[in-house]
Amino acid sequence: MTSLICGSLAFDTIMLFQGRFSEALLADQLHKINVAFLVPEIRREFGGCAGNIGYNLRLLEGDPLIMATVGQDAQPYLDRLDQLQISRRCVRSIASSYTAQAFITTDAGGNQITAFHPGAMSCSHENRIADAGPVKLAIVAPDGRDGMLQHAADCASLGVPFIFDPGQGLPMFNGAELQHFIELATWVAVNDYEAELLMERTGLTLDQIAQRTSALIVTRGEQGAEIYTDGKRLDIPCVPVEQAIDPTGCGDAFRAGLLYGLGKDMDWFTTGRLASLMGAIKIGHQGGQNHCPTRPEIEERFHSAFGYRF
């Protein structure tokens, strides 16, 4: 059961600011911001939505196939994919570019400010869904604008069911384009902020978006998630954690749980709960790919949290 993951592979430079952004930004001076944050902690991580989703799906012993574009500096990431036994036959190298890079500053309240250089990601439209071969389902995650438009259209024309996950790429599209994505997609997954922006740009309510898809999934952080399907709203609880260390990549871990559940034809309650658990496991670790539970450990945590096994 192969899941095609269309999205970015990126290097993340993550910095931790020990205060709160709200304390450093003056409300009456936002028209001329000139702020420097002291970041005593810094690290470089493997990231990108496709990389993070693939990593988490591999933890579940799923079969991720990443479709992405990388640059001249990508060899460490390619070596990592080989070590993880994640196929990179649909990863295209662009010699004239650098791999996409994110510079993320997180404050003590878990708020984030991110600067992003797309690099080779801007060439993602050079990849074709048909080149992936047989896949059971796909996800169109944040990527180059042209690539996201093309991959969604390709999936629809080839009959590949897919999740539309606009993420931080949502502002690149206008209302008509977002409505088109929704019409093409089998499922739509957004966080609470993205849900508000999606409604604002399309003029559609959550119920109206859900009516155009098989399911609409809205994550709400520590408040859990909501799944709108078959005219109903399913409430998915958040899995408690001992310590929330780093939110980077939690949404991607959640989406890996969705892909696994959908690929295994699980019911929505189980799929949502597994996704919630994967997000909870991730938030207890720094970076998007540094948590490493075994499949039996994931199964045991699911049983402990929900009282049955998936």
Coordinates of C-alpha atoms in Angstrom, one line a residue, residues 10-15 21 37 101-107 110-117 168 247-249:
A10 CA 13.8 21.1 3.3
F11 CA 16.5 21.8 5.8
D12 CA 15.2 23.5 8.9
T13 CA 17.3 25.9 11.0
I14 CA 15.4 26.1 14.3
M15 CA 16.1 28.7 16.9
F21 CA 7.2 37.6 20.7
F37 CA 15.8 38.2 19.1
Q101 CA 15.4 26.0 3.6
A102 CA 13.3 27.2 6.6
F103 CA 14.5 29.4 9.4
I104 CA 12.1 29.0 12.3
T105 CA 12.2 30.9 15.6
T106 CA 9.9 29.5 18.3
D107 CA 9.1 31.5 21.5
G110 CA 5.1 27.9 21.2
N111 CA 4.5 30.7 18.7
Q112 CA 6.6 30.6 15.6
I113 CA 8.1 33.1 13.1
T114 CA 9.4 31.5 9.9
A115 CA 11.5 32.7 7.0
F116 CA 11.4 30.3 4.0
H117 CA 13.6 30.1 0.9
Q168 CA 1.6 27.4 5.0
P247 CA 5.4 22.0 17.7
T248 CA 7.5 21.9 14.6
G249 CA 6.2 19.0 12.4

